[in-house]
mmCIF file of C-alpha atoms in Angstrom:
data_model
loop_
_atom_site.group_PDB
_atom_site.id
_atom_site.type_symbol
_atom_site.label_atom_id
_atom_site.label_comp_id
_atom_site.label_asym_id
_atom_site.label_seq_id
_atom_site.Cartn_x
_atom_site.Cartn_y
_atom_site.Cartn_z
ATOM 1 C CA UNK M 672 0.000 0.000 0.000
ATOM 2 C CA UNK M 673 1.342 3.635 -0.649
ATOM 3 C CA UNK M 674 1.792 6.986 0.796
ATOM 4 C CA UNK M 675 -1.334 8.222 -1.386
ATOM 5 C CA UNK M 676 -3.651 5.080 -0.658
ATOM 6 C CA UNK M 677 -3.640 5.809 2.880
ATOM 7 C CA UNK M 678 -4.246 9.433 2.600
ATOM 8 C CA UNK M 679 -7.367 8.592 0.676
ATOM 9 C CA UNK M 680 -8.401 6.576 3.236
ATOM 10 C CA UNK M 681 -7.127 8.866 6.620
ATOM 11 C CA UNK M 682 -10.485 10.552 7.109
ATOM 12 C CA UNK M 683 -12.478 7.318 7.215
ATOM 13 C CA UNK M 684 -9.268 5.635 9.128
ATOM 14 C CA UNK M 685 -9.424 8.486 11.383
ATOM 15 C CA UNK M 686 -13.259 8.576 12.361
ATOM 16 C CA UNK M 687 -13.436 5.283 12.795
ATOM 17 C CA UNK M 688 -15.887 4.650 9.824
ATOM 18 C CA UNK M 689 -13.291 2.197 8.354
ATOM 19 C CA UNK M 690 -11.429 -0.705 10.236
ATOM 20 C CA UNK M 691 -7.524 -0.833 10.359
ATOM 21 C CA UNK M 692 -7.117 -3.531 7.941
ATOM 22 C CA UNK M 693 -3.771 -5.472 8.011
ATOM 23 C CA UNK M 694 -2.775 -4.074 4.894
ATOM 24 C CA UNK M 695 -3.295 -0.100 6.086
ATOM 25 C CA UNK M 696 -1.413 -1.674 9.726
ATOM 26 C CA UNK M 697 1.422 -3.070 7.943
ATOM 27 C CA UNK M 698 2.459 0.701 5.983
ATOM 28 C CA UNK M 699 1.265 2.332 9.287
ATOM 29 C CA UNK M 700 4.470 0.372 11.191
ATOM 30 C CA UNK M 701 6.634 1.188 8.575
ATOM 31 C CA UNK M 702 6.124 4.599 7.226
ATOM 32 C CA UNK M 703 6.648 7.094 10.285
ATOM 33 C CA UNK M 704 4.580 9.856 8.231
ATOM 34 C CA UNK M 705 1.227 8.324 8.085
ATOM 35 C CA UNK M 706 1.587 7.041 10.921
ATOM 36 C CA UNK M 707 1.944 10.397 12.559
ATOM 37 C CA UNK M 708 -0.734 12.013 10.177
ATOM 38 C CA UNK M 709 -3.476 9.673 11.069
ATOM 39 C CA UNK M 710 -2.688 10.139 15.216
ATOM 40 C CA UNK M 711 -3.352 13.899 14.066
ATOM 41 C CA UNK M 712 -6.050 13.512 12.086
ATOM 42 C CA UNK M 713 -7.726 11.289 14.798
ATOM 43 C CA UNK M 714 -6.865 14.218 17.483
ATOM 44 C CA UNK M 715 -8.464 16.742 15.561
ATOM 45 C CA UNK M 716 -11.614 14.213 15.108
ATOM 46 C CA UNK M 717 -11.808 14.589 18.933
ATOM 47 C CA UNK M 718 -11.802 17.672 18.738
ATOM 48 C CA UNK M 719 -14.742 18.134 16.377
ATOM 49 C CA UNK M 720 -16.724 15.950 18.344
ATOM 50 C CA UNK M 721 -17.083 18.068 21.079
ATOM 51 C CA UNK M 722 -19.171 20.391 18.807
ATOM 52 C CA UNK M 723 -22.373 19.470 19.116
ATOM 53 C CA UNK M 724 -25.558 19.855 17.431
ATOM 54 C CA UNK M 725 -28.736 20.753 19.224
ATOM 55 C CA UNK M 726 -31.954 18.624 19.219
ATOM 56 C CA UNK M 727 -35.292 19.744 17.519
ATOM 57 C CA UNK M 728 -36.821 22.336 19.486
ATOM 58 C CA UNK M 729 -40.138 21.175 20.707
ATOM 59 C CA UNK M 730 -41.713 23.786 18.190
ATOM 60 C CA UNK M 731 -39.788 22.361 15.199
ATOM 61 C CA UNK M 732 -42.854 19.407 14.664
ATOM 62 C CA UNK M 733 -45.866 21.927 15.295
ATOM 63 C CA UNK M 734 -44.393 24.246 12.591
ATOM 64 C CA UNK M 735 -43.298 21.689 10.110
ATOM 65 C CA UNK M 736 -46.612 20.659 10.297
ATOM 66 C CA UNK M 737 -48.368 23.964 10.210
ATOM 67 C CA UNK M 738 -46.686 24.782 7.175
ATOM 68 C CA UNK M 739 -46.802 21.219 5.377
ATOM 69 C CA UNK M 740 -50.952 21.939 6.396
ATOM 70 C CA UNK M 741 -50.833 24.837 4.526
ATOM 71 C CA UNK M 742 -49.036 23.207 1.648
ATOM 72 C CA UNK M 743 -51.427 20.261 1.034
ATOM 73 C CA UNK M 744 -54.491 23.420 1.576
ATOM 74 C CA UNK M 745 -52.938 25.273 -1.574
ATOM 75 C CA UNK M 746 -54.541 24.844 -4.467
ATOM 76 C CA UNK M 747 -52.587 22.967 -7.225
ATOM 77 C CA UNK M 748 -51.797 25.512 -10.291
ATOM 78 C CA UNK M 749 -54.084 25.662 -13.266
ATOM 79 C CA UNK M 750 -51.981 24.463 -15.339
ATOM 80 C CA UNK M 751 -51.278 21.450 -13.569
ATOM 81 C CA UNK M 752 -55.224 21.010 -13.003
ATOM 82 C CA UNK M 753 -55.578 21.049 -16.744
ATOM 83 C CA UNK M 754 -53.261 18.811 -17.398
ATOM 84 C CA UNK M 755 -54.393 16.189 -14.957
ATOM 85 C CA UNK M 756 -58.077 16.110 -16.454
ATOM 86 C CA UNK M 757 -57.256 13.948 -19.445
ATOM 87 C CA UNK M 758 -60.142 15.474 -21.400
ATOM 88 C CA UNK M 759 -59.465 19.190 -20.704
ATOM 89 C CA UNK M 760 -55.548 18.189 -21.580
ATOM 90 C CA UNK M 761 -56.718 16.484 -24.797
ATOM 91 C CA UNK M 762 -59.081 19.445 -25.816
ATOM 92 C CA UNK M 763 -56.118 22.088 -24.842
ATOM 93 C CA UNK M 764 -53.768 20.395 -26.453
ATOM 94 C CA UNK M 765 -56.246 20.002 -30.366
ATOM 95 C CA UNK M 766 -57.016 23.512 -29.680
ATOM 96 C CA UNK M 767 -52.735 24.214 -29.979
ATOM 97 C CA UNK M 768 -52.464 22.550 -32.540
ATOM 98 C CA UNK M 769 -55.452 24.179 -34.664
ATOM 99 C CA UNK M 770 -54.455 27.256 -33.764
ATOM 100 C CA UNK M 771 -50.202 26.707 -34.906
ATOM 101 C CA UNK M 772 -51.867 25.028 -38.119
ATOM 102 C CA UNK M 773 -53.886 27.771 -39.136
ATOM 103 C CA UNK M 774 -51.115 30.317 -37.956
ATOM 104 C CA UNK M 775 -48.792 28.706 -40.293
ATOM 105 C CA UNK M 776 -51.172 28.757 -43.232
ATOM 106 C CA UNK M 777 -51.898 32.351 -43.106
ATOM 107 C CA UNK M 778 -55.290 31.882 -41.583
ATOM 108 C CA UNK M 779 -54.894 33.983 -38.897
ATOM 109 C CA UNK M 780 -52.575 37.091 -39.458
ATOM 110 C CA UNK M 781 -51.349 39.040 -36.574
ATOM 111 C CA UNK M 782 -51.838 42.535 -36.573
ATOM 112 C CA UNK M 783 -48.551 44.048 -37.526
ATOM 113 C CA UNK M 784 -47.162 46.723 -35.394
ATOM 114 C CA UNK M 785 -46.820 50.168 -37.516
ATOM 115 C CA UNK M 786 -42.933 51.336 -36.971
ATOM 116 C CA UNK M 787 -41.765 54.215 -36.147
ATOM 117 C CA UNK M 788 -42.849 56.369 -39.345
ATOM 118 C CA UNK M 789 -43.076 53.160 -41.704
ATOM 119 C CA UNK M 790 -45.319 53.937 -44.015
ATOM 120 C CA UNK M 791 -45.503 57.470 -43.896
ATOM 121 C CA UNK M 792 -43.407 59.366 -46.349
ATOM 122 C CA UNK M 793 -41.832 62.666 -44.943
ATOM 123 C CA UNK M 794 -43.193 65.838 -46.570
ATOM 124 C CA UNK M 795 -46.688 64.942 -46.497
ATOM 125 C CA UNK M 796 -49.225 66.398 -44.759
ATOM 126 C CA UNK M 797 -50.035 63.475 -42.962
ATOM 127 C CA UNK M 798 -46.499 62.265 -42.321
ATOM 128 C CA UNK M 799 -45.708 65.833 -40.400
ATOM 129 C CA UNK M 800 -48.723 65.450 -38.738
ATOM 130 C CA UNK M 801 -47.343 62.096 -36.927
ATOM 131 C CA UNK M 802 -44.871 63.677 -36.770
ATOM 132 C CA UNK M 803 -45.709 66.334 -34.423
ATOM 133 C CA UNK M 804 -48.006 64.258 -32.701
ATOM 134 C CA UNK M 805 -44.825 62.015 -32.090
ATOM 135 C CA UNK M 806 -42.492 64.789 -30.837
ATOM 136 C CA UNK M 807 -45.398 66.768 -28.859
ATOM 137 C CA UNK M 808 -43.813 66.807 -25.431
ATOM 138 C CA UNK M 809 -40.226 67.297 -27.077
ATOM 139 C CA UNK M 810 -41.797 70.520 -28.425
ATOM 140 C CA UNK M 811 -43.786 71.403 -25.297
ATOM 141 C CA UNK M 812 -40.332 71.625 -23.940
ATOM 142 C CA UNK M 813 -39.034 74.112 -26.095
ATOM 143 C CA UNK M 814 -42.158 76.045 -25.246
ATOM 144 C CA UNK M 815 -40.849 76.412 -21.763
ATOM 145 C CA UNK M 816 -36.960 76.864 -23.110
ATOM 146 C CA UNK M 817 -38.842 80.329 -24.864
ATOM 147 C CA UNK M 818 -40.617 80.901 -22.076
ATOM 148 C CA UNK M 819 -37.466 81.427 -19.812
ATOM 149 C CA UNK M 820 -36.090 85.058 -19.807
ATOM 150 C CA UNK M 821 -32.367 85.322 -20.248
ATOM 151 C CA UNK M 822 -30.299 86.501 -17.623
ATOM 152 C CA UNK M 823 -27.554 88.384 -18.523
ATOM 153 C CA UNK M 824 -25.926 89.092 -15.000
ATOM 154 C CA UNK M 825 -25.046 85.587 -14.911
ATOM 155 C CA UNK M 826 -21.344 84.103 -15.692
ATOM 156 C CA UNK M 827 -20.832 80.722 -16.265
ATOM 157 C CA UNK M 828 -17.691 81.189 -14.279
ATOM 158 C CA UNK M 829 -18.037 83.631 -11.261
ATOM 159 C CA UNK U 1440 -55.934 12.518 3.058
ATOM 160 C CA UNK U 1441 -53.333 13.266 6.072
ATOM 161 C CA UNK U 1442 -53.662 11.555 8.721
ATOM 162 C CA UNK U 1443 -50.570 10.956 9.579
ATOM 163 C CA UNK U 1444 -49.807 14.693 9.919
ATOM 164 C CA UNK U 1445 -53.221 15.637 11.480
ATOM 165 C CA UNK U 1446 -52.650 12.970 14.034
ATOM 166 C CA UNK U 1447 -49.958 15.134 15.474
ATOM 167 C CA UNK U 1448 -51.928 18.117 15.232
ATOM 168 C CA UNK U 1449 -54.779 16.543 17.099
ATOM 169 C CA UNK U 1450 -53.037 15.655 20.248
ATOM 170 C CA UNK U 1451 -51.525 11.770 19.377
ATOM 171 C CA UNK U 1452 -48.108 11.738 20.987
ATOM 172 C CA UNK U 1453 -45.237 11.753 18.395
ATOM 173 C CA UNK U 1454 -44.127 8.205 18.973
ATOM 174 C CA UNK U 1455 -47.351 6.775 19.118
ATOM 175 C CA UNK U 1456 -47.701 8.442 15.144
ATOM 176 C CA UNK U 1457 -44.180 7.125 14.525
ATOM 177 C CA UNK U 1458 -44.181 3.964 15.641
ATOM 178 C CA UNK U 1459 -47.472 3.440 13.718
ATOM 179 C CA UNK U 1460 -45.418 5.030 10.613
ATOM 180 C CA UNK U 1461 -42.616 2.743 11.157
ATOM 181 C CA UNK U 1462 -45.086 -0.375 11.329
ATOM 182 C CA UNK U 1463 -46.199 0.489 7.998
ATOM 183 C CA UNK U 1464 -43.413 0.686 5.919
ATOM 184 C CA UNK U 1465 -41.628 -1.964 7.856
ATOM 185 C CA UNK U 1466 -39.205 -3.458 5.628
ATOM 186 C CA UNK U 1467 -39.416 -0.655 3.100
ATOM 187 C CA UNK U 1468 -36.324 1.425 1.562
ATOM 188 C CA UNK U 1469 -37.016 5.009 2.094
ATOM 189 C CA UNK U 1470 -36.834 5.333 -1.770
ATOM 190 C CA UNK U 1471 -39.916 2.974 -1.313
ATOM 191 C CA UNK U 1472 -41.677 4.675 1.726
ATOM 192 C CA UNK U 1473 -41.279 8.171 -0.755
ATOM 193 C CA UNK U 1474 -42.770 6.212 -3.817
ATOM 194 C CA UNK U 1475 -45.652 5.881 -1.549
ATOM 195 C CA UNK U 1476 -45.774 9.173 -0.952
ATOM 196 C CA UNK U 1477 -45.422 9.926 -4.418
ATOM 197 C CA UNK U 1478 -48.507 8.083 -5.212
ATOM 198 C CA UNK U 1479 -50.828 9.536 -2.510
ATOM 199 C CA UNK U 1480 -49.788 8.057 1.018
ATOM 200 C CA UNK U 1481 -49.482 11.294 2.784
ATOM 201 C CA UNK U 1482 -48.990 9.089 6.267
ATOM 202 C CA UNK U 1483 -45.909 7.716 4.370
ATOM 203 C CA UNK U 1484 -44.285 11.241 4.481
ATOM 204 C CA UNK U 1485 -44.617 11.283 8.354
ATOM 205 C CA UNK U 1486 -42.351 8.095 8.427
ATOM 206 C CA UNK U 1487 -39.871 10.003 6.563
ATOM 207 C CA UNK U 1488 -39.670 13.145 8.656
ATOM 208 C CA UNK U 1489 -39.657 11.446 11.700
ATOM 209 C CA UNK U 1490 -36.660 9.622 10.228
ATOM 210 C CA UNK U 1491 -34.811 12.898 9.371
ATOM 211 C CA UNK U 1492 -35.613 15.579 10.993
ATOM 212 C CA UNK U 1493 -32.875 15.524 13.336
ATOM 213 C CA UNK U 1494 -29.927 15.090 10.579
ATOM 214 C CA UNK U 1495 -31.712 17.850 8.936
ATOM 215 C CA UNK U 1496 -31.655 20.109 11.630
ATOM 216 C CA UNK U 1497 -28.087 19.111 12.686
ATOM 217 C CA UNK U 1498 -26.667 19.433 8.994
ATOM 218 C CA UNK U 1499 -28.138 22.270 8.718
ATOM 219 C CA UNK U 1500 -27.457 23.950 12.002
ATOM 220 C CA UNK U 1501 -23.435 23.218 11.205
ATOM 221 C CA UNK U 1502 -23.931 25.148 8.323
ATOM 222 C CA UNK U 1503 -25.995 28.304 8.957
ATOM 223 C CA UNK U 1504 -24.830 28.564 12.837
ATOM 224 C CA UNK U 1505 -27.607 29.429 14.080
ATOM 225 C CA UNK U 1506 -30.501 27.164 15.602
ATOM 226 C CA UNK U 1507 -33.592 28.850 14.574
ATOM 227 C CA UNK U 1508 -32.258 29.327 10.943
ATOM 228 C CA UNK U 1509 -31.029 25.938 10.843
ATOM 229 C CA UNK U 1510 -35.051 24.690 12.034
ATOM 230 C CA UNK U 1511 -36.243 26.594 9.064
ATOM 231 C CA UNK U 1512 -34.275 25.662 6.573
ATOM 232 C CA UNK U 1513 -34.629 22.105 7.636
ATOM 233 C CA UNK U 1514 -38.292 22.711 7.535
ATOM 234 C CA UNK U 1515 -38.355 23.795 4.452
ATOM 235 C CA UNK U 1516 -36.250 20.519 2.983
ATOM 236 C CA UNK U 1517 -38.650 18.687 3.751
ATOM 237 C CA UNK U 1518 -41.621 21.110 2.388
ATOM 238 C CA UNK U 1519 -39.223 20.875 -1.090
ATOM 239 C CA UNK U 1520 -39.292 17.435 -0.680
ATOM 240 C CA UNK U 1521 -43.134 17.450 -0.113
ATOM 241 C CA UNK U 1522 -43.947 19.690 -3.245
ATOM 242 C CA UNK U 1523 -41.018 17.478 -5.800
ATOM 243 C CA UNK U 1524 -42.865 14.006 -4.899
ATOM 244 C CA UNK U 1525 -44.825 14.505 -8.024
ATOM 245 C CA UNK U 1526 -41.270 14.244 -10.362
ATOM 246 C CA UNK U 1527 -39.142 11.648 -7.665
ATOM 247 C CA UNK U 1528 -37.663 8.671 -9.553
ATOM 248 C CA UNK U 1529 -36.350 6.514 -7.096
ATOM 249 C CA UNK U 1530 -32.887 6.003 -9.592
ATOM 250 C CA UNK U 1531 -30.736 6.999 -6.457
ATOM 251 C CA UNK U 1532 -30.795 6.694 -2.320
ATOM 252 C CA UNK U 1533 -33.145 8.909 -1.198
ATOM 253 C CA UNK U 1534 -30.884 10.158 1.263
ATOM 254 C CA UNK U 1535 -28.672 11.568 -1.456
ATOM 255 C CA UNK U 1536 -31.706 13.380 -3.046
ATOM 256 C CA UNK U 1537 -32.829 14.821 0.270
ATOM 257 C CA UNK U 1538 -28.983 15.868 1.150
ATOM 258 C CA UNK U 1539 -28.529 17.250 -2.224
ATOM 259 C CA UNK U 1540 -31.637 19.670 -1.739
ATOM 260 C CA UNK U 1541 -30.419 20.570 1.841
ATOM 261 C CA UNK U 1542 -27.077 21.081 0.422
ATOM 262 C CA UNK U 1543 -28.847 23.409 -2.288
ATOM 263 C CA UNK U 1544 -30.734 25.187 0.058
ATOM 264 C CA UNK U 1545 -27.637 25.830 2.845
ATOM 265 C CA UNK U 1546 -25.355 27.107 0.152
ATOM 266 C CA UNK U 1547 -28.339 29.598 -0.631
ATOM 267 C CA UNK U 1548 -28.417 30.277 3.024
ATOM 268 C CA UNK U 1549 -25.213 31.063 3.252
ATOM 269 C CA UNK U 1550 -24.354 33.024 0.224
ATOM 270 C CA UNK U 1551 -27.537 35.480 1.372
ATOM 271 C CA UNK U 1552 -26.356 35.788 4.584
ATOM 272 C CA UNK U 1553 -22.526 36.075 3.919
ATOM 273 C CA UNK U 1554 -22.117 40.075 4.893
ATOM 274 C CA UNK U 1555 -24.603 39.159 8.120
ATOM 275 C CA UNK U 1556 -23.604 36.298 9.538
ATOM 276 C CA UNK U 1557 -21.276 37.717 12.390
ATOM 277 C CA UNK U 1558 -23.937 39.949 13.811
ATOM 278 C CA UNK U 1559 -26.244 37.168 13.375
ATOM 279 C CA UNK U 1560 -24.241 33.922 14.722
ATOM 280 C CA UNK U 1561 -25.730 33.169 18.259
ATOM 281 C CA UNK U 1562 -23.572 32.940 21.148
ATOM 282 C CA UNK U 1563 -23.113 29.694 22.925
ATOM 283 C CA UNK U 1564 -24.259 30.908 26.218
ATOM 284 C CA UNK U 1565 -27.228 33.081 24.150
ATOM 285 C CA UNK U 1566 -30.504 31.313 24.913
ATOM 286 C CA UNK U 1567 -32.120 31.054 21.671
ATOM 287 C CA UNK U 1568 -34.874 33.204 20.774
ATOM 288 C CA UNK U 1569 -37.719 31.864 19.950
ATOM 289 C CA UNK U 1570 -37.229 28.443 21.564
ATOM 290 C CA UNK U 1571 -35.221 29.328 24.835
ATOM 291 C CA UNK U 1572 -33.171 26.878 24.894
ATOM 292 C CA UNK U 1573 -29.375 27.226 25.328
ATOM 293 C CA UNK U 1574 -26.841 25.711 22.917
ATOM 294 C CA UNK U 1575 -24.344 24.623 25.114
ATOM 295 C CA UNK U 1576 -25.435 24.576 28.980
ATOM 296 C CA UNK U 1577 -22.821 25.375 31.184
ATOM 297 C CA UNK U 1578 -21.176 22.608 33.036
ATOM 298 C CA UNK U 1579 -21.213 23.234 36.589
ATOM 299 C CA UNK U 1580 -18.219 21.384 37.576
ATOM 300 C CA UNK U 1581 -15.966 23.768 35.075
ATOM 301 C CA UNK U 1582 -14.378 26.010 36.900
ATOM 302 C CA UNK U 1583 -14.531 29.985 35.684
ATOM 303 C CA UNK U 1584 -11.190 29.569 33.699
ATOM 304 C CA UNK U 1585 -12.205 25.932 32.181
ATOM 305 C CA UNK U 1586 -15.339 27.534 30.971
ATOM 306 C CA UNK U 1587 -13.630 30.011 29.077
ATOM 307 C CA UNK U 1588 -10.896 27.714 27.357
ATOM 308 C CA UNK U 1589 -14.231 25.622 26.555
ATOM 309 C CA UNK U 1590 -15.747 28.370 24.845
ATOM 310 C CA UNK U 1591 -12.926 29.472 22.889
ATOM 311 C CA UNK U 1592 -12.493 25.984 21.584
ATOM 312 C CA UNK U 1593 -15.998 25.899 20.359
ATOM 313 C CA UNK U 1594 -15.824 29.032 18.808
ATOM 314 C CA UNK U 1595 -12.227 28.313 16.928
ATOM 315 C CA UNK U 1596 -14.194 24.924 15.862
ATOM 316 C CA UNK U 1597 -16.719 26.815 14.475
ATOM 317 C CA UNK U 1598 -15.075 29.152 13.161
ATOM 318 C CA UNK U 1599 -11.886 26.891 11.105
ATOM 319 C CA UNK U 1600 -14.907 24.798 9.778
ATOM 320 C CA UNK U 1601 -16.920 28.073 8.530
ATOM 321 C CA UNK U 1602 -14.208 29.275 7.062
ATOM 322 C CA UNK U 1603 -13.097 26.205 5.201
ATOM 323 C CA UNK U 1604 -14.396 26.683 1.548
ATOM 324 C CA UNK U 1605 -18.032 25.543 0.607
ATOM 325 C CA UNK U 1606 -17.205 22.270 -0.763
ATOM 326 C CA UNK U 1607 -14.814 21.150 1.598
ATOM 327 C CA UNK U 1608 -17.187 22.215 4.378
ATOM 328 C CA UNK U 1609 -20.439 20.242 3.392
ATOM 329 C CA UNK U 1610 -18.487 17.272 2.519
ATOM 330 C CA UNK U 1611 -16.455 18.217 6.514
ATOM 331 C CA UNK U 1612 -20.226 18.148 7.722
ATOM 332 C CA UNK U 1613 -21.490 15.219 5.915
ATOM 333 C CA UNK U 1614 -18.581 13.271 6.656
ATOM 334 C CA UNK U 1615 -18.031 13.997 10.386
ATOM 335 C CA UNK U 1616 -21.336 14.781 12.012
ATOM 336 C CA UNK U 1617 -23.669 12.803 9.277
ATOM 337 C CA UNK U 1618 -21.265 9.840 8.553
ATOM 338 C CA UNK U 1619 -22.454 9.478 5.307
ATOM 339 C CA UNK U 1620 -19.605 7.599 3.518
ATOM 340 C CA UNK U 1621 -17.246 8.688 0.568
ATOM 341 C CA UNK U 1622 -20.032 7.151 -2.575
ATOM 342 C CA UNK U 1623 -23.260 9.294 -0.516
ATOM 343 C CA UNK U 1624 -20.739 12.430 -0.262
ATOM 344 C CA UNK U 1625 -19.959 12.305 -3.908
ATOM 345 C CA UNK U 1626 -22.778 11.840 -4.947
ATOM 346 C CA UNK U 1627 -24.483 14.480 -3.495
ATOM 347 C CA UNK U 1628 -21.921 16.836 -4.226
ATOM 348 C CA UNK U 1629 -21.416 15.605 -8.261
ATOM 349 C CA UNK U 1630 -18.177 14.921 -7.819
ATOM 350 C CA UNK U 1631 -16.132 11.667 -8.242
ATOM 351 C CA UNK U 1632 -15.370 9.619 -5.347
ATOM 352 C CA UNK U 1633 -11.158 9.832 -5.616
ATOM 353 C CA UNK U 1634 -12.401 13.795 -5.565
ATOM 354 C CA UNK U 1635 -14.316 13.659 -2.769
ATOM 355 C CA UNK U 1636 -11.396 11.316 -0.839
ATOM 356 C CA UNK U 1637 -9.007 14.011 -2.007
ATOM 357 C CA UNK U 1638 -11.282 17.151 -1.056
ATOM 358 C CA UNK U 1639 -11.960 15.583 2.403
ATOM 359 C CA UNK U 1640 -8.283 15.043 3.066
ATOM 360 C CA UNK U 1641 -7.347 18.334 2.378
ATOM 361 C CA UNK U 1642 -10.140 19.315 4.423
ATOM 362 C CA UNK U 1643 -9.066 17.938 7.523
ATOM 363 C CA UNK U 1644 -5.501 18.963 7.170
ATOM 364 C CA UNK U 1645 -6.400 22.305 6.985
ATOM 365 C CA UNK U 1646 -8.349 22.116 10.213
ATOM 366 C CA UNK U 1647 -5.403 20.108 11.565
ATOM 367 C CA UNK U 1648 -2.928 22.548 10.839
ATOM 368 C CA UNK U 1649 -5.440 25.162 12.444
ATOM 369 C CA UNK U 1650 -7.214 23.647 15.805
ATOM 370 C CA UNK U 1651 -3.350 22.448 16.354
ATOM 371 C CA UNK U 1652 -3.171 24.347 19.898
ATOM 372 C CA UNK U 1653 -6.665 23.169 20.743
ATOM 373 C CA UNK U 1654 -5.340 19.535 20.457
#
């Protein structure tokens, strides 16, 4: 057995989860190094032992099984309600595949969105029309720009 | 529906529930007992908390440090565990699937908490909040000075093993206070078992190195 073998097995070795087997006792007695390790590693097992866990307060149960209570009381989603009725599932599922089918041959069209100034043609009367009814609170701000009085006392850098 | 679970609520002692939950699925695997549950045996699931709630609340009060914490996050394992029995295949132990959501759920814990945690950790003499009950009672045959040597042990424990990083810690926790063996540990974690021997050994020699003048 090597060097490497019994550092795979140390932790194990050293919390008493494995037994010594002769093999592990026979590099143990002649390599000084794991042999140390291990009565380290088995120290500082001790050691961790003396941190202990508490126990389940005596309110852990109740609340567990307040909130599992209020689990099983919620109402499944209803999605999942569809989908467990066979016949609602079947009828959801023909209606999907209608409705891709007659997507795909044109049937149904969906509206298109207009973009900004798509069909409009700059110039016209209607296209400055949009237009302004487009910029209207850009221009409502330069209202107020003209509105403002200019100071002239004021330097940028006093 | 739950009678199991209502049982408790309506006065029957706990091992009077339990031992009626163990008769049941005497003989059963717990992958078995949660197949049941999967297919409607809501008593089933009592069997199974009874079984873990302590590990769960142990594992997860050595990693969030903090009892009250560690009860709610163990609560909600097995609330996870109660809403997933729909989807469980029963392809691995089911102690690996329930450690592997606890394990999900601490590292959560954790990360949220990383920039609160010292203001948050409970002291050892602190009663706890909401349960009153003390962490570690004092032993009254320590004198003043043994008290305090105790307490800084405790807290360097603590302390090395929080501050070991996250992998090497839950496999630390699973290993030492769960003895779950190398396979469980690796499996939980995804990792291959000569990784997980490897990650565990440098694990401990870190600690080694660092409790050395607790020794």
């Amino acid at each position: 057995m090597t060097c490497n073998e019994i550092r795979e097995l140390m932790p194990d070795l050293a919390a008493g989860l494995n037994p010594v087997t002769p093999e592990v006792k026979q590099h143990l007695n002649s390599c000084a190094e794991c042999a140390g390790k291990l009565e380290a590693f088995r120290q500082t097992m001790a050691l961790l032992d003396q941190w202990q866990a508490p126990e389940p307060s005596p309110y852990f149960d109740v609340r567990l099984h307040a909130r599992l209570r209020e689990e099983m009381a919620k109402p499944a989603s209803i999605w999942l309600r569809w989908v467990r009725k066979p016949a609602l599932g079947v009828a959801l599922a023909v209606l999907m595949v209608v409705g891709i089918t007659l997507f795909e041959r044109g049937g149904i069209v969906p509206p298109s969105k207009p973009g900004p100034m798509a069909d409009v043609e700059p110039g016209t009367a209607v296209g400055d029309l949009q237009a302004l009814d487009k910029n209207h609170e850009l221009y409502s701000d330069f209202d107020v720009l003209d509105d403002l009085e200019v100071q002239h006392d004021v330097t940028a850098n006093p | 529906m739950d009678r199991g679970l209502l049982a408790i609520a309506g006065g029957v002692s706990r091992p009077q529930v339990e031992a009626e939950a163990a008769a049941r699925n005497n003989g059963l695997s717990d992958a078995e007992v949660m197949l049941r549950v999967k297919a409607g045996d809501e008593p089933a699931f009592e069997y199974l908390v009874q079984k873990y709630r302590r590990p769960m609340v142990s594992f997860m009060y050595r990693m969030a440090h903090n009892s009250a914490a560690a009860e709610d996050l163990a609560q909600e394992v097995f609330l996870r565990v109660y809403r997933s029995r729909g989807s469980y295949e029963a392809s691995a132990k089911f102690s690996t699937w329930l450690y592997r959501i606890a394990t999900n759920l601490a590292v959560n814990y954790a990360r949220d908490t990383r920039h609160e945690r010292p203001e948050s950790t409970v002291s050892l003499d602190a009663p706890d909040e909401n349960t009153g009950l003390t962490m570690d009672p004092a032993d009254e045959s320590l004198t003043a000075e043994e008290m305090l040597v105790r307490r800084e042990r405790m807290a360097a424990i603590r302390q090395r093993v929080q501050a070991l990083p996250e992998r090497q810690r839950l496999a630390v926790v699973m290993h030492k206070y769960q003895q779950m063996d190398y396979r469980q540990i690796a499996e939980v974690l995804k990792l291959s078992e000569s990784a997980t021997k490897s990650l565990l050994f440098r694990a401990y020699e870190t600690l080694r190195e660092q409790l050395q003048k607790f020794v």
